[in-house]
PDB file of C-alpha atoms in Angstrom:
ATOM      1  CA  MET A   1     -20.032 -11.607  -4.520  1.00  0.00           C
ATOM      2  CA  SER A   2     -17.304  -9.340  -2.346  1.00  0.00           C
ATOM      3  CA  THR A   3     -17.377  -5.641  -2.485  1.00  0.00           C
ATOM      4  CA  HIS A   4     -13.536  -5.087  -1.109  1.00  0.00           C
ATOM      5  CA  PHE A   5     -10.667  -5.706  -2.859  1.00  0.00           C
ATOM      6  CA  VAL A   6      -7.007  -4.815  -2.311  1.00  0.00           C
ATOM      7  CA  ILE A   7      -4.039  -3.946  -4.557  1.00  0.00           C
ATOM      8  CA  ILE A   8      -0.473  -4.921  -3.107  1.00  0.00           C
ATOM      9  CA  VAL A   9       1.776  -3.413  -5.074  1.00  0.00           C
ATOM     10  CA  ALA A  10       5.140  -5.396  -5.253  1.00  0.00           C
ATOM     11  CA  ALA A  11       6.388  -4.847  -8.668  1.00  0.00           C
ATOM     12  CA  GLY A  12       9.509  -2.513  -7.616  1.00  0.00           C
ATOM     13  CA  THR A  13      12.742  -2.953  -7.688  1.00  0.00           C
ATOM     14  CA  GLY A  14      13.590  -2.035  -4.160  1.00  0.00           C
ATOM     15  CA  SER A  15      17.283  -0.647  -5.075  1.00  0.00           C
ATOM     16  CA  ARG A  16      17.626   1.749  -2.147  1.00  0.00           C
ATOM     17  CA  ILE A  17      18.003  -1.075   0.071  1.00  0.00           C
ATOM     18  CA  GLY A  18      20.758  -2.842  -1.821  1.00  0.00           C
ATOM     19  CA  GLY A  19      21.556  -6.521  -3.218  1.00  0.00           C
ATOM     20  CA  ASN A  20      19.748  -8.421  -5.999  1.00  0.00           C
ATOM     21  CA  LEU A  21      16.646  -9.019  -4.714  1.00  0.00           C
ATOM     22  CA  PRO A  22      13.927  -6.700  -4.237  1.00  0.00           C
ATOM     23  CA  LYS A  23      12.712  -5.573  -0.506  1.00  0.00           C
ATOM     24  CA  GLN A  24       9.586  -6.771  -0.341  1.00  0.00           C
ATOM     25  CA  PHE A  25      11.145 -10.777  -0.782  1.00  0.00           C
ATOM     26  CA  LEU A  26      13.935 -10.300   1.885  1.00  0.00           C
ATOM     27  CA  LEU A  27      13.240 -12.282   4.873  1.00  0.00           C
ATOM     28  CA  LEU A  28      11.363 -10.513   7.801  1.00  0.00           C
ATOM     29  CA  GLN A  29      11.244 -13.525  10.906  1.00  0.00           C
ATOM     30  CA  GLU A  30      12.622 -16.013   8.742  1.00  0.00           C
ATOM     31  CA  LYS A  31       9.727 -15.396   5.953  1.00  0.00           C
ATOM     32  CA  PRO A  32       9.668 -13.447   2.706  1.00  0.00           C
ATOM     33  CA  ILE A  33       8.253  -9.915   3.730  1.00  0.00           C
ATOM     34  CA  LEU A  34       5.646  -9.976   1.185  1.00  0.00           C
ATOM     35  CA  MET A  35       3.999 -13.006   2.932  1.00  0.00           C
ATOM     36  CA  HIS A  36       3.825 -11.129   5.858  1.00  0.00           C
ATOM     37  CA  THR A  37       1.739  -8.201   4.275  1.00  0.00           C
ATOM     38  CA  LEU A  38      -0.607 -10.375   2.276  1.00  0.00           C
ATOM     39  CA  GLU A  39      -1.425 -12.004   5.838  1.00  0.00           C
ATOM     40  CA  LYS A  40      -2.592  -8.821   7.543  1.00  0.00           C
ATOM     41  CA  PHE A  41      -5.184  -8.205   5.226  1.00  0.00           C
ATOM     42  CA  ALA A  42      -6.088 -12.517   4.980  1.00  0.00           C
ATOM     43  CA  ASN A  43      -6.466 -11.963   8.662  1.00  0.00           C
ATOM     44  CA  SER A  44      -8.963  -8.478   8.846  1.00  0.00           C
ATOM     45  CA  ASN A  45     -12.139  -8.991   9.347  1.00  0.00           C
ATOM     46  CA  CYS A  46     -13.077  -7.567   5.887  1.00  0.00           C
ATOM     47  CA  LYS A  47     -11.008 -10.167   4.089  1.00  0.00           C
ATOM     48  CA  PRO A  48     -10.537  -8.009   1.001  1.00  0.00           C
ATOM     49  CA  GLN A  49      -9.872 -10.164  -2.025  1.00  0.00           C
ATOM     50  CA  ILE A  50      -6.073  -9.794  -2.897  1.00  0.00           C
ATOM     51  CA  ILE A  51      -4.558  -8.479  -6.252  1.00  0.00           C
ATOM     52  CA  LEU A  52      -0.682  -8.565  -5.946  1.00  0.00           C
ATOM     53  CA  VAL A  53       1.151  -6.826  -8.276  1.00  0.00           C
ATOM     54  CA  LEU A  54       4.331  -7.845  -9.410  1.00  0.00           C
ATOM     55  CA  SER A  55       7.168  -7.689 -11.848  1.00  0.00           C
ATOM     56  CA  GLU A  56       7.026 -10.288 -14.843  1.00  0.00           C
ATOM     57  CA  GLN A  57      10.313 -11.102 -13.643  1.00  0.00           C
ATOM     58  CA  MET A  58       9.340 -12.445 -10.316  1.00  0.00           C
ATOM     59  CA  ILE A  59       6.321 -13.878 -10.728  1.00  0.00           C
ATOM     60  CA  ASP A  60       7.849 -17.461 -11.402  1.00  0.00           C
ATOM     61  CA  TYR A  61      10.284 -16.640  -8.179  1.00  0.00           C
ATOM     62  CA  TRP A  62       7.157 -15.702  -6.046  1.00  0.00           C
ATOM     63  CA  LYS A  63       5.447 -19.105  -6.855  1.00  0.00           C
ATOM     64  CA  GLU A  64       8.106 -21.253  -6.436  1.00  0.00           C
ATOM     65  CA  ILE A  65       8.834 -19.421  -2.795  1.00  0.00           C
ATOM     66  CA  CYS A  66       4.834 -19.866  -2.135  1.00  0.00           C
ATOM     67  CA  GLN A  67       5.609 -23.950  -2.430  1.00  0.00           C
ATOM     68  CA  ASN A  68       8.333 -23.654  -0.546  1.00  0.00           C
ATOM     69  CA  TYR A  69       6.852 -22.032   2.649  1.00  0.00           C
ATOM     70  CA  GLN A  70       3.456 -23.658   2.041  1.00  0.00           C
ATOM     71  CA  PHE A  71       1.765 -20.387   1.603  1.00  0.00           C
ATOM     72  CA  ASN A  72      -1.776 -20.631   0.430  1.00  0.00           C
ATOM     73  CA  ILE A  73      -3.622 -17.485   0.885  1.00  0.00           C
ATOM     74  CA  PRO A  74      -5.737 -16.689  -1.756  1.00  0.00           C
ATOM     75  CA  HIS A  75      -4.710 -14.389  -4.321  1.00  0.00           C
ATOM     76  CA  HIS A  76      -4.557 -12.753  -8.165  1.00  0.00           C
ATOM     77  CA  ILE A  77      -1.517 -11.990  -9.469  1.00  0.00           C
ATOM     78  CA  THR A  78      -1.320  -9.338 -12.245  1.00  0.00           C
ATOM     79  CA  LEU A  79       1.552  -7.592 -14.342  1.00  0.00           C
ATOM     80  CA  GLY A  80       3.690  -4.555 -12.748  1.00  0.00           C
ATOM     81  CA  GLY A  81       4.148  -1.366 -15.212  1.00  0.00           C
ATOM     82  CA  ASN A  82       7.048   0.913 -15.570  1.00  0.00           C
ATOM     83  CA  SER A  83       6.150   3.036 -12.465  1.00  0.00           C
ATOM     84  CA  ARG A  84       3.724   2.962  -9.421  1.00  0.00           C
ATOM     85  CA  PHE A  85       1.039   4.655 -11.075  1.00  0.00           C
ATOM     86  CA  GLN A  86       0.851   2.150 -14.164  1.00  0.00           C
ATOM     87  CA  SER A  87       1.267  -1.010 -11.818  1.00  0.00           C
ATOM     88  CA  VAL A  88      -1.869   0.284  -9.339  1.00  0.00           C
ATOM     89  CA  LYS A  89      -3.682   1.007 -13.088  1.00  0.00           C
ATOM     90  CA  ASN A  90      -3.036  -2.386 -13.941  1.00  0.00           C
ATOM     91  CA  GLY A  91      -4.435  -3.751 -10.434  1.00  0.00           C
ATOM     92  CA  ILE A  92      -7.269  -1.687 -11.313  1.00  0.00           C
ATOM     93  CA  GLU A  93      -8.030  -3.103 -15.046  1.00  0.00           C
ATOM     94  CA  PHE A  94      -7.780  -6.773 -13.132  1.00  0.00           C
ATOM     95  CA  ILE A  95     -10.169  -5.993 -11.002  1.00  0.00           C
ATOM     96  CA  ARG A  96     -12.500  -4.286 -13.853  1.00  0.00           C
ATOM     97  CA  LYS A  97     -11.974  -7.157 -16.242  1.00  0.00           C
ATOM     98  CA  SER A  98     -12.681 -10.024 -13.308  1.00  0.00           C
ATOM     99  CA  GLN A  99     -14.974  -8.692 -10.869  1.00  0.00           C
ATOM    100  CA  THR A 100     -18.387  -6.847 -11.350  1.00  0.00           C
ATOM    101  CA  LEU A 101     -17.730  -3.696  -9.447  1.00  0.00           C
ATOM    102  CA  THR A 102     -20.760  -1.800  -7.615  1.00  0.00           C
ATOM    103  CA  ALA A 103     -21.816   1.331  -6.127  1.00  0.00           C
ATOM    104  CA  ASP A 104     -20.335  -0.028  -2.878  1.00  0.00           C
ATOM    105  CA  SER A 105     -17.130  -1.543  -3.598  1.00  0.00           C
ATOM    106  CA  LYS A 106     -14.165  -0.290  -2.510  1.00  0.00           C
ATOM    107  CA  ILE A 107     -10.669  -0.595  -3.383  1.00  0.00           C
ATOM    108  CA  ALA A 108      -7.750  -0.416  -0.954  1.00  0.00           C
ATOM    109  CA  VAL A 109      -4.211   0.029  -1.922  1.00  0.00           C
ATOM    110  CA  HIS A 110      -1.341  -0.921  -0.264  1.00  0.00           C
ATOM    111  CA  ASP A 111       2.698  -0.658  -0.373  1.00  0.00           C
ATOM    112  CA  ALA A 112       4.101  -4.558  -0.445  1.00  0.00           C
ATOM    113  CA  ALA A 113       7.123  -3.362   1.802  1.00  0.00           C
ATOM    114  CA  ARG A 114       4.801  -2.455   5.335  1.00  0.00           C
ATOM    115  CA  PRO A 115       4.155  -5.540   6.761  1.00  0.00           C
ATOM    116  CA  LEU A 116       3.573  -4.251  10.318  1.00  0.00           C
ATOM    117  CA  VAL A 117       0.110  -2.934   9.031  1.00  0.00           C
ATOM    118  CA  SER A 118      -2.262  -4.283  11.683  1.00  0.00           C
ATOM    119  CA  SER A 119      -5.475  -6.153  10.405  1.00  0.00           C
ATOM    120  CA  ALA A 120      -7.457  -3.535  13.083  1.00  0.00           C
ATOM    121  CA  LEU A 121      -6.166  -0.518  11.074  1.00  0.00           C
ATOM    122  CA  ILE A 122      -7.491  -2.257   7.965  1.00  0.00           C
ATOM    123  CA  ASP A 123     -10.887  -2.902   9.103  1.00  0.00           C
ATOM    124  CA  ASN A 124     -11.069   0.658  10.675  1.00  0.00           C
ATOM    125  CA  LEU A 125     -10.169   2.018   7.166  1.00  0.00           C
ATOM    126  CA  PHE A 126     -12.856   0.078   5.068  1.00  0.00           C
ATOM    127  CA  LEU A 127     -15.452   1.070   7.833  1.00  0.00           C
ATOM    128  CA  THR A 128     -14.411   4.798   7.137  1.00  0.00           C
ATOM    129  CA  CYS A 129     -14.456   4.516   3.881  1.00  0.00           C
ATOM    130  CA  HIS A 130     -18.124   5.153   2.527  1.00  0.00           C
ATOM    131  CA  LYS A 131     -19.776   7.572  -0.378  1.00  0.00           C
ATOM    132  CA  ASN A 132     -19.312  10.611   1.698  1.00  0.00           C
ATOM    133  CA  ARG A 133     -16.414   9.824   2.942  1.00  0.00           C
ATOM    134  CA  PRO A 134     -15.003   8.208  -0.298  1.00  0.00           C
ATOM    135  CA  ALA A 135     -10.930   8.664   0.121  1.00  0.00           C
ATOM    136  CA  VAL A 136      -9.088   7.472   3.639  1.00  0.00           C
ATOM    137  CA  ILE A 137      -5.568   7.846   3.788  1.00  0.00           C
ATOM    138  CA  PRO A 138      -3.843   6.458   6.979  1.00  0.00           C
ATOM    139  CA  ALA A 139      -1.638   9.120   8.672  1.00  0.00           C
ATOM    140  CA  VAL A 140       0.719   9.730  11.260  1.00  0.00           C
ATOM    141  CA  GLN A 141       1.490  13.223  12.542  1.00  0.00           C
ATOM    142  CA  SER A 142       5.029  14.282  12.411  1.00  0.00           C
ATOM    143  CA  THR A 143       6.920  14.575  15.724  1.00  0.00           C
ATOM    144  CA  ASN A 144      10.139  15.995  14.350  1.00  0.00           C
ATOM    145  CA  SER A 145      10.176  19.624  13.617  1.00  0.00           C
ATOM    146  CA  VAL A 146       9.846  20.422  10.280  1.00  0.00           C
ATOM    147  CA  ARG A 147      11.280  22.989   7.467  1.00  0.00           C
ATOM    148  CA  LEU A 148      10.284  23.651   3.795  1.00  0.00           C
ATOM    149  CA  GLY A 149      12.523  24.823   1.311  1.00  0.00           C
ATOM    150  CA  ASN A 150      16.308  24.010   0.425  1.00  0.00           C
ATOM    151  CA  GLN A 151      19.733  23.667   2.140  1.00  0.00           C
ATOM    152  CA  GLU A 152      20.277  27.278   1.300  1.00  0.00           C
ATOM    153  CA  ASN A 153      16.781  28.761   2.529  1.00  0.00           C
ATOM    154  CA  SER A 154      14.338  27.202   4.441  1.00  0.00           C
ATOM    155  CA  HIS A 155      11.465  27.940   6.535  1.00  0.00           C
ATOM    156  CA  ALA A 156       9.859  26.581   9.829  1.00  0.00           C
ATOM    157  CA  VAL A 157       6.487  25.286   9.405  1.00  0.00           C
ATOM    158  CA  ASP A 158       3.916  24.041  12.563  1.00  0.00           C
ATOM    159  CA  ARG A 159       4.406  20.435  12.635  1.00  0.00           C
ATOM    160  CA  GLN A 160       1.099  20.049  14.202  1.00  0.00           C
ATOM    161  CA  THR A 161      -0.051  20.677  10.145  1.00  0.00           C
ATOM    162  CA  VAL A 162       2.230  17.692   8.821  1.00  0.00           C
ATOM    163  CA  TRP A 163       1.101  14.568   8.457  1.00  0.00           C
ATOM    164  CA  LEU A 164       3.329  11.493   7.054  1.00  0.00           C
ATOM    165  CA  VAL A 165       1.371   9.475   5.148  1.00  0.00           C
ATOM    166  CA  GLN A 166       1.190   5.507   4.819  1.00  0.00           C
ATOM    167  CA  THR A 167      -0.875   2.995   3.370  1.00  0.00           C
ATOM    168  CA  PRO A 168      -3.291   1.616   3.012  1.00  0.00           C
ATOM    169  CA  GLN A 169      -5.409   4.240   1.242  1.00  0.00           C
ATOM    170  CA  LEU A 170      -8.609   3.458   0.594  1.00  0.00           C
ATOM    171  CA  PHE A 171     -11.240   4.500  -1.907  1.00  0.00           C
ATOM    172  CA  MET A 172     -14.538   3.741  -3.295  1.00  0.00           C
ATOM    173  CA  ALA A 173     -13.969   1.626  -6.591  1.00  0.00           C
ATOM    174  CA  ASP A 174     -15.658   4.256  -8.677  1.00  0.00           C
ATOM    175  CA  LEU A 175     -13.718   7.191  -7.676  1.00  0.00           C
ATOM    176  CA  LEU A 176     -10.528   5.112  -7.713  1.00  0.00           C
ATOM    177  CA  VAL A 177     -11.140   3.968 -11.320  1.00  0.00           C
ATOM    178  CA  GLU A 178     -11.775   7.753 -12.355  1.00  0.00           C
ATOM    179  CA  ALA A 179      -8.630   8.912 -11.152  1.00  0.00           C
ATOM    180  CA  TYR A 180      -6.368   6.453 -12.788  1.00  0.00           C
ATOM    181  CA  GLU A 181      -7.880   7.590 -16.362  1.00  0.00           C
ATOM    182  CA  GLN A 182      -6.102  10.614 -15.690  1.00  0.00           C
ATOM    183  CA  PRO A 183      -2.896  11.077 -17.497  1.00  0.00           C
ATOM    184  CA  GLU A 184       0.415  10.093 -15.222  1.00  0.00           C
ATOM    185  CA  GLU A 185       1.771  13.068 -13.404  1.00  0.00           C
ATOM    186  CA  ASP A 186       5.644  13.262 -11.902  1.00  0.00           C
ATOM    187  CA  TYR A 187       4.190  14.562  -8.759  1.00  0.00           C
ATOM    188  CA  PHE A 188       1.804  10.876  -8.084  1.00  0.00           C
ATOM    189  CA  THR A 189       3.887   9.994  -5.545  1.00  0.00           C
ATOM    190  CA  ASP A 190       0.616   8.053  -3.892  1.00  0.00           C
ATOM    191  CA  ASP A 191      -3.067   6.967  -4.942  1.00  0.00           C
ATOM    192  CA  ALA A 192      -3.977  10.047  -2.608  1.00  0.00           C
ATOM    193  CA  SER A 193      -2.494  12.529  -5.355  1.00  0.00           C
ATOM    194  CA  VAL A 194      -3.940  11.062  -7.543  1.00  0.00           C
ATOM    195  CA  VAL A 195      -7.452  11.078  -6.284  1.00  0.00           C
ATOM    196  CA  GLU A 196      -6.708  14.636  -4.989  1.00  0.00           C
ATOM    197  CA  LYS A 197      -6.330  16.019  -9.007  1.00  0.00           C
ATOM    198  CA  LEU A 198     -10.184  15.055  -9.356  1.00  0.00           C
ATOM    199  CA  SER A 199     -10.697  18.139  -6.426  1.00  0.00           C
ATOM    200  CA  ASN A 200     -11.713  15.050  -4.155  1.00  0.00           C
ATOM    201  CA  ASN A 201     -10.751  16.180  -0.874  1.00  0.00           C
ATOM    202  CA  ASN A 202      -8.803  12.870   1.388  1.00  0.00           C
ATOM    203  CA  TYR A 203     -10.093  12.275   4.986  1.00  0.00           C
ATOM    204  CA  LEU A 204      -6.878  11.878   7.205  1.00  0.00           C
ATOM    205  CA  LEU A 205      -7.428   8.671   9.127  1.00  0.00           C
ATOM    206  CA  PRO A 206      -4.995   8.148  12.452  1.00  0.00           C
ATOM    207  CA  GLY A 207      -2.619   5.297  11.197  1.00  0.00           C
ATOM    208  CA  GLU A 208       0.113   3.751  13.294  1.00  0.00           C
ATOM    209  CA  HIS A 209       3.566   4.469  13.982  1.00  0.00           C
ATOM    210  CA  GLN A 210       4.805   0.972  13.579  1.00  0.00           C
ATOM    211  CA  ASN A 211       3.207   0.835  10.017  1.00  0.00           C
ATOM    212  CA  LEU A 212       6.623   1.817   8.507  1.00  0.00           C
ATOM    213  CA  LYS A 213       7.632   1.272   4.905  1.00  0.00           C
ATOM    214  CA  ILE A 214      10.833  -0.824   4.338  1.00  0.00           C
ATOM    215  CA  THR A 215      13.345   1.328   2.290  1.00  0.00           C
ATOM    216  CA  PHE A 216      16.312   1.275   3.739  1.00  0.00           C
ATOM    217  CA  GLU A 217      18.509  -1.499   5.512  1.00  0.00           C
ATOM    218  CA  GLU A 218      17.963  -0.077   8.619  1.00  0.00           C
ATOM    219  CA  ASP A 219      14.435  -0.154   8.106  1.00  0.00           C
ATOM    220  CA  LEU A 220      14.208  -3.873   8.305  1.00  0.00           C
ATOM    221  CA  ALA A 221      16.141  -4.019  11.671  1.00  0.00           C
ATOM    222  CA  ILE A 222      13.758  -1.774  13.096  1.00  0.00           C
ATOM    223  CA  ALA A 223      10.771  -3.645  11.489  1.00  0.00           C
ATOM    224  CA  GLN A 224      12.403  -6.746  13.277  1.00  0.00           C
ATOM    225  CA  LEU A 225      12.680  -5.444  16.732  1.00  0.00           C
ATOM    226  CA  LEU A 226       8.777  -3.841  16.084  1.00  0.00           C
ATOM    227  CA  PHE A 227       7.955  -7.562  15.041  1.00  0.00           C
ATOM    228  CA  ASN A 228       9.048  -9.214  17.951  1.00  0.00           C
ATOM    229  CA  LYS A 229       7.469  -6.002  20.292  1.00  0.00           C
ATOM    230  CA  ILE A 230       3.985  -6.788  18.730  1.00  0.00           C
TER     231      ILE A 230
END
């Protein structure tokens, strides 16, 4: 019985990158981005069960391209919601209904459009997460100068205290389940912020600069260059 799970959130529209096709289905190295993402988890030593959260209108398309690319990595599919919070919650509910969670169960949550995450980082996150450190978040320190405020009034902050958060974010299952029983808030931009509301501390594990999120058209070009280098 597996105690490791990952929810890959792929229900977004990817409107910021332009075009009609959500960004997770665009091609990277002649293969859809989402397939690269699933492969990284399948190739990890911890090999979590993969729960893929898709919008209803993209399920048939995903199944069709899996056949076209002969993509056969085992995974489950569940429906996304109207927000990232609701999509992750649906993924958690799928796990709870179809699997037996134990005190040692761990659930990762990952953005579909982060295909360059390494399997080594995935394994490190699963190893680092345990009962005494139930929330582990990959992050890199900012290399840029940082200011807080708005265009009219801002102030500098010490960039050594600024961390750029990534995914996958790793949690003991019981903690994540409890966190997602809370009402949704506007400031819930990731799973760490949801868990944090329970007054739980998130442990920051050094992430990878290559683990960028493909959001804009320029990011896809950068990802292609990094893919070739890796």
